Short mmCIF file of C-alpha atoms and ligand atoms in Angstrom, two decimals:
data_model
loop_
_atom_site.label_atom_id
_atom_site.label_comp_id
_atom_site.label_asym_id
_atom_site.label_seq_id
_atom_site.Cartn_x
_atom_site.Cartn_y
_atom_site.Cartn_z
CA ALA A 1 78.44 -22.37 67.33
CA LEU A 2 78.27 -25.25 64.50
CA GLU A 3 74.93 -26.05 65.96
CA ILE A 4 73.72 -22.62 66.27
CA GLY A 5 74.72 -22.01 62.41
CA HIS A 6 72.91 -25.15 61.63
CA ASP A 7 69.57 -23.80 63.48
CA LEU A 8 69.94 -20.45 61.68
CA GLY A 9 70.35 -22.12 58.17
CA ALA A 10 66.96 -24.43 58.88
CA ALA A 11 65.33 -21.46 60.14
CA LEU A 12 66.22 -19.45 56.81
CA MET A 13 65.24 -21.99 54.63
CA THR A 14 61.87 -22.52 56.41
CA ALA A 15 61.31 -18.77 55.98
CA ARG A 16 62.13 -18.67 52.29
CA ALA A 17 59.97 -21.68 51.58
CA LEU A 18 57.05 -19.91 53.73
CA GLU A 19 57.69 -16.42 51.67
CA SER A 20 57.58 -18.50 48.16
CA GLU A 21 54.41 -20.12 49.24
CA ARG A 22 53.00 -16.89 50.08
CA LYS A 23 54.04 -15.37 46.78
CA LEU A 24 52.28 -18.35 44.99
CA VAL A 25 49.09 -18.01 46.96
CA ARG A 26 49.07 -14.18 46.11
CA GLU A 27 49.93 -14.89 42.24
CA LEU A 28 46.77 -17.71 42.15
CA GLN A 29 44.44 -14.99 43.91
CA GLN A 30 45.43 -12.63 41.06
CA VAL A 31 44.61 -14.96 38.45
CA ASP A 32 41.42 -15.88 40.12
CA ASP A 33 40.56 -12.14 40.51
CA TYR A 34 41.40 -11.75 36.80
CA ARG A 35 39.22 -14.46 35.79
CA SER A 36 36.38 -13.20 37.64
CA GLN A 37 36.58 -9.82 36.24
CA LEU A 38 37.13 -11.11 32.94
CA ILE A 39 33.53 -12.96 33.14
CA ALA A 40 31.83 -10.28 34.73
CA THR A 41 33.08 -7.90 31.83
CA LEU A 42 32.30 -10.16 29.14
CA SER A 43 28.53 -10.99 30.30
CA HIS A 44 27.88 -7.49 30.87
CA GLU A 45 29.31 -6.74 27.33
CA LEU A 46 27.06 -9.38 25.79
CA ARG A 47 23.80 -8.51 27.73
CA THR A 48 23.23 -5.35 25.54
CA PRO A 49 23.49 -6.92 22.27
CA LEU A 50 21.32 -9.77 23.42
CA THR A 51 18.39 -7.73 24.46
CA VAL A 52 18.43 -5.97 21.42
CA ILE A 53 18.20 -9.34 19.46
CA ALA A 54 15.54 -10.61 21.71
CA GLY A 55 13.59 -7.41 21.33
CA ASN A 56 13.97 -7.40 17.41
CA LEU A 57 13.20 -11.20 17.40
CA GLU A 58 10.17 -10.46 19.49
CA MET A 59 8.73 -7.77 16.69
CA LEU A 60 9.72 -10.28 13.98
CA GLY A 61 7.35 -12.65 15.58
CA THR A 62 4.52 -10.25 15.42
CA LEU A 63 4.76 -10.11 11.53
CA ASP A 64 3.21 -12.48 9.12
CA LEU A 65 5.98 -15.01 8.38
CA SER A 66 6.12 -17.92 5.86
CA PRO A 67 6.21 -21.39 7.49
CA THR A 68 9.73 -21.59 6.53
CA ALA A 69 10.58 -18.19 8.18
CA ASP A 70 8.39 -18.90 10.97
CA ARG A 71 11.03 -22.08 11.78
CA TYR A 72 14.04 -20.01 11.47
CA HIS A 73 12.22 -17.50 14.13
CA ALA A 74 11.44 -20.34 16.40
CA ALA A 75 14.97 -21.86 16.43
CA MET A 76 16.61 -18.52 17.08
CA THR A 77 14.42 -17.31 19.93
CA ARG A 78 14.99 -20.72 21.52
CA GLY A 79 18.98 -19.90 20.75
CA THR A 80 18.65 -16.55 22.25
CA THR A 81 16.66 -17.73 25.41
CA ARG A 82 19.20 -19.93 26.28
CA MET A 83 22.14 -17.71 25.66
CA ALA A 84 20.33 -15.07 27.90
CA ARG A 85 19.91 -17.53 30.47
CA VAL A 86 23.76 -18.32 30.50
CA VAL A 87 24.86 -14.68 30.42
CA ASP A 88 22.37 -13.96 33.64
CA ASP A 89 23.76 -16.77 35.48
CA LEU A 90 27.16 -15.70 34.67
CA LEU A 91 26.58 -11.95 35.86
CA LEU A 92 24.97 -13.35 38.90
CA LEU A 93 27.92 -15.75 39.58
CA ALA A 94 30.06 -12.61 39.20
CA ARG A 95 28.27 -10.46 41.38
CA VAL A 96 27.62 -13.05 44.28
CA SER A 97 31.46 -14.59 44.33
CA ASN A 98 32.49 -11.04 44.22
CA PRO A 99 33.73 -10.49 48.14
CA GLN A 100 33.66 -6.84 47.42
CA HIS A 101 30.02 -6.76 46.34
CA PRO A 102 27.87 -5.67 49.34
CA LEU A 103 25.40 -8.13 50.56
CA GLU A 104 21.74 -6.65 51.30
CA ARG A 105 20.72 -7.98 54.73
CA VAL A 106 17.03 -7.71 55.45
CA PRO A 107 15.16 -10.14 57.44
CA VAL A 108 13.77 -13.03 55.04
CA ASP A 109 11.17 -15.59 56.06
CA LEU A 110 12.02 -18.69 54.47
CA ARG A 111 8.42 -19.84 54.16
CA SER A 112 7.84 -17.12 51.34
CA VAL A 113 11.21 -18.01 49.51
CA VAL A 114 9.83 -21.86 49.45
CA ARG A 115 6.44 -20.61 48.36
CA ASP A 116 7.81 -18.46 45.80
CA VAL A 117 9.99 -21.43 44.18
CA VAL A 118 7.47 -24.19 44.57
CA ALA A 119 4.65 -21.91 42.85
CA LEU A 120 7.63 -21.61 40.03
CA VAL A 121 8.41 -25.28 39.61
CA GLU A 122 4.86 -27.15 40.74
CA SER A 123 3.48 -27.35 37.00
CA ALA A 124 6.56 -28.48 35.65
CA ALA A 125 7.05 -31.18 38.47
CA ARG A 126 3.53 -32.19 38.17
CA GLY A 127 3.81 -32.52 34.55
CA GLN A 128 6.80 -34.69 34.91
CA GLY A 129 4.70 -37.20 37.41
CA LEU A 130 6.84 -36.06 40.57
CA THR A 131 5.39 -35.49 43.92
CA LEU A 132 6.55 -32.39 45.88
CA ASP A 133 6.36 -32.45 49.43
CA VAL A 134 6.94 -29.13 51.39
CA ASP A 135 7.43 -29.45 55.41
CA LEU A 136 8.01 -25.81 57.10
CA ARG A 137 8.65 -24.96 60.62
CA ASP A 138 8.13 -21.94 62.33
CA ASP A 139 10.79 -19.50 63.36
CA ILE A 140 13.07 -19.87 59.97
CA VAL A 141 13.90 -16.05 59.46
CA VAL A 142 17.28 -15.40 57.94
CA LEU A 143 19.27 -12.12 57.33
CA GLY A 144 19.88 -11.56 53.71
CA ASP A 145 19.15 -10.70 50.17
CA PRO A 146 15.77 -12.04 49.30
CA THR A 147 16.64 -12.26 45.55
CA GLU A 148 19.67 -14.17 46.06
CA LEU A 149 18.25 -16.70 48.43
CA ASP A 150 15.29 -17.23 45.93
CA ARG A 151 17.90 -18.08 43.33
CA LEU A 152 19.69 -20.38 45.63
CA LEU A 153 16.59 -22.61 46.35
CA GLY A 154 15.51 -21.91 43.04
CA ASN A 155 18.38 -23.58 41.84
CA LEU A 156 18.22 -26.43 44.05
CA VAL A 157 14.74 -27.06 43.45
CA SER A 158 14.76 -26.91 39.69
CA ASN A 159 17.91 -29.32 39.64
CA ALA A 160 15.85 -31.89 41.59
CA VAL A 161 13.02 -31.54 39.24
CA LYS A 162 15.43 -32.04 36.22
CA TYR A 163 17.47 -35.15 37.63
CA THR A 164 14.57 -37.07 39.11
CA LEU A 165 12.65 -39.54 37.05
CA PRO A 166 8.75 -39.54 36.51
CA GLY A 167 7.06 -40.78 39.50
CA GLY A 168 9.95 -39.58 41.91
CA ARG A 169 9.43 -37.69 44.88
CA ILE A 170 11.08 -34.38 45.93
CA SER A 171 10.72 -32.96 49.48
CA ILE A 172 11.74 -29.32 50.70
CA GLU A 173 12.09 -29.09 54.50
CA ALA A 174 13.05 -25.85 56.32
CA ALA A 175 13.52 -25.85 60.26
CA ARG A 176 15.48 -23.90 63.00
CA ARG A 177 18.23 -25.82 64.62
CA GLY A 178 19.95 -23.83 67.45
CA ASN A 179 21.18 -20.40 66.07
CA THR A 180 20.87 -21.73 62.33
CA VAL A 181 18.30 -22.48 59.89
CA ALA A 182 18.66 -25.82 58.03
CA LEU A 183 17.09 -25.94 54.33
CA LEU A 184 16.99 -29.22 52.76
CA VAL A 185 16.29 -30.23 49.36
CA GLU A 186 16.15 -34.08 48.86
CA ASP A 187 15.03 -35.90 45.87
CA ASP A 188 14.90 -40.05 44.92
CA GLY A 189 16.47 -39.10 41.36
CA LEU A 190 19.60 -40.06 39.49
CA GLY A 191 22.06 -39.35 42.16
CA ILE A 192 25.57 -38.40 41.87
CA SER A 193 28.76 -40.53 42.22
CA GLU A 194 31.43 -39.78 44.79
CA VAL A 195 33.81 -38.60 42.37
CA ASP A 196 31.50 -35.99 40.80
CA GLN A 197 30.46 -34.73 44.16
CA ARG A 198 34.03 -33.47 44.58
CA GLY A 199 33.50 -30.88 41.36
CA LEU A 200 29.97 -30.17 42.01
CA PHE A 201 30.35 -26.69 43.06
CA GLN A 202 32.95 -25.43 40.77
CA ALA A 203 31.49 -23.40 37.98
CA PHE A 204 30.77 -24.91 34.69
CA PHE A 205 31.02 -28.31 36.26
CA ARG A 206 28.88 -30.85 35.06
CA THR A 207 28.63 -34.63 36.21
CA SER A 208 30.01 -37.50 33.82
CA ASN A 209 26.50 -39.25 34.19
CA PRO A 210 24.87 -39.36 30.51
CA ASP A 211 21.23 -39.48 31.79
CA ALA A 212 22.11 -36.24 33.47
CA LEU A 213 23.67 -34.80 30.51
CA ARG A 214 20.53 -35.26 28.55
CA GLU A 215 19.19 -32.29 30.39
CA PRO A 216 20.20 -28.87 29.16
CA GLY A 217 22.44 -26.96 31.85
CA THR A 218 25.41 -24.54 32.30
CA GLY A 219 27.04 -25.98 35.17
CA LEU A 220 26.54 -22.68 36.81
CA GLY A 221 23.61 -23.40 39.14
CA LEU A 222 25.16 -25.00 42.01
CA ALA A 223 28.47 -22.54 41.96
CA ILE A 224 25.81 -19.90 42.43
CA VAL A 225 24.11 -21.81 45.36
CA ALA A 226 27.52 -22.04 47.11
CA SER A 227 28.73 -18.43 46.43
CA VAL A 228 25.21 -17.15 47.84
CA ALA A 229 25.28 -19.42 51.09
CA GLU A 230 28.70 -18.47 51.83
CA ARG A 231 28.38 -14.90 51.36
CA HIS A 232 25.26 -14.87 53.73
CA GLY A 233 27.48 -16.91 56.18
CA GLY A 234 26.56 -20.30 55.56
CA ARG A 235 27.43 -23.35 53.95
CA VAL A 236 25.97 -26.29 51.64
CA ASP A 237 26.38 -29.89 51.84
CA VAL A 238 25.36 -32.72 49.58
CA ARG A 239 24.67 -36.37 50.29
CA SER A 240 23.91 -38.57 47.23
CA ARG A 241 24.26 -41.98 45.97
CA LEU A 242 24.33 -42.99 42.26
CA GLY A 243 21.02 -44.47 41.29
CA GLU A 244 19.02 -43.69 44.81
CA GLY A 245 18.93 -39.81 45.05
CA THR A 246 20.27 -36.52 46.30
CA ALA A 247 20.05 -34.28 49.27
CA PHE A 248 21.24 -30.83 49.52
CA THR A 249 21.45 -28.76 53.07
CA VAL A 250 22.07 -25.30 53.31
CA THR A 251 22.62 -24.14 56.79
CA LEU A 252 22.24 -20.30 57.29
CA PRO A 253 22.69 -18.07 60.30
CA ALA A 254 19.44 -17.41 61.91
CA ALA A 255 17.99 -13.97 62.74
CA ALA A 256 17.80 -12.57 65.98
CA PRO A 257 13.90 -13.04 66.99
CA ASP A 258 13.51 -9.18 66.77
CA ASP A 259 14.53 -9.26 62.96
CA GLY A 260 11.81 -11.40 62.13
CA GLN A 261 9.00 -9.12 62.55
CA ASN A 262 9.55 -7.03 59.39
CA ALA A 263 10.62 -10.21 57.23
CA VAL A 264 9.91 -9.44 53.62
CA GLU A 265 8.20 -11.23 51.03
CA PRO A 266 11.03 -11.88 48.35
CA GLY A 267 10.10 -10.98 44.65
CA PHE A 268 11.33 -13.85 42.15
CA THR A 269 13.24 -12.38 39.15
P1 LIG B 1 23.14 -27.69 35.40
O1 LIG B 1 22.16 -28.46 36.22
O2 LIG B 1 23.24 -26.41 34.78
O3 LIG B 1 24.05 -28.59 34.81
P2 LIG B 1 24.36 -27.16 38.40
O4 LIG B 1 25.56 -26.34 38.79
O5 LIG B 1 23.11 -26.78 38.86
O6 LIG B 1 24.41 -26.86 36.71
O7 LIG B 1 24.81 -28.88 38.64
C1 LIG B 1 25.79 -29.32 38.29
C2 LIG B 1 25.80 -30.83 37.91
O8 LIG B 1 25.44 -31.55 39.30
C3 LIG B 1 24.43 -31.17 37.03
O9 LIG B 1 25.07 -31.12 35.75
C4 LIG B 1 24.18 -32.41 37.35
O10 LIG B 1 24.67 -33.43 36.74
C5 LIG B 1 24.38 -32.48 38.90
N1 LIG B 1 23.42 -32.32 39.91
C6 LIG B 1 22.95 -31.44 40.45
N2 LIG B 1 21.59 -31.42 41.07
C7 LIG B 1 21.64 -32.66 40.92
C8 LIG B 1 20.47 -33.64 41.87
N3 LIG B 1 19.63 -33.18 42.28
N4 LIG B 1 20.39 -34.99 41.31
C9 LIG B 1 21.58 -35.37 40.52
N5 LIG B 1 22.37 -34.51 39.85
C10 LIG B 1 22.57 -33.40 40.12
#
């Protein structure tokens, strides 16, 4: 009887520990939901007045301003553009990290996603003396939201451009691997230390590397990449060595062969 009592006591303690662990998980989830909701609401509220400011600044720019007023106007325009970018990224992150937000699923040929993104960054890359290599294989259609996939690749490639020194090389590859499609963005730029790699996909994370911090950024780009990959049933992996370069691989489930026939051309927003 003593033994049974002892076993019962141990079982009760385990059940209580499990229950309090579950409660903690629930509470953490609530805090996380609240945080996401707060960010979504705030960025939404900021978007409208920002549009008003940007519109009025544009009108102001058409007037005949004195050189001093022109300087003030240019500074305000730069600040407003930057703020609009942060707010847009916050809104996008709130959307793609919200599991309740429905995902559009249409066949998307990654070749057109890569083409869009390359067209956008090509001149900046060339201006920085960077070489862009693109290697795309056949059969790289995935099911998903074309605009989100554009942003995923756009963020990875613009980071590669930002964090690679003049004379460097960036390569973009996409190929079918069994039931998945692998998208690789590799550079021989600044690289990321092992410690920094751990926080990389968290919102607002920026590395401690002073050379990287010289570039403007919000730390939202990779959080968006990770959320978009995840809600498409995929994942993102990083391989990097400080001072040598970085390779990001996004793996996404491939569309069934029949789905590819109506693959859409994504429009970059
Ligand atoms: P942002 O570039 O706006 O700071 P990201 O979330 O896109 O935000 O990236 C987070 C951090 O990861 C960056 O601040 C940068 O230090 C580092 N990083 C991202 N991509 C690369 C890369 N290709 N090479 C080196 N560092 C990178």
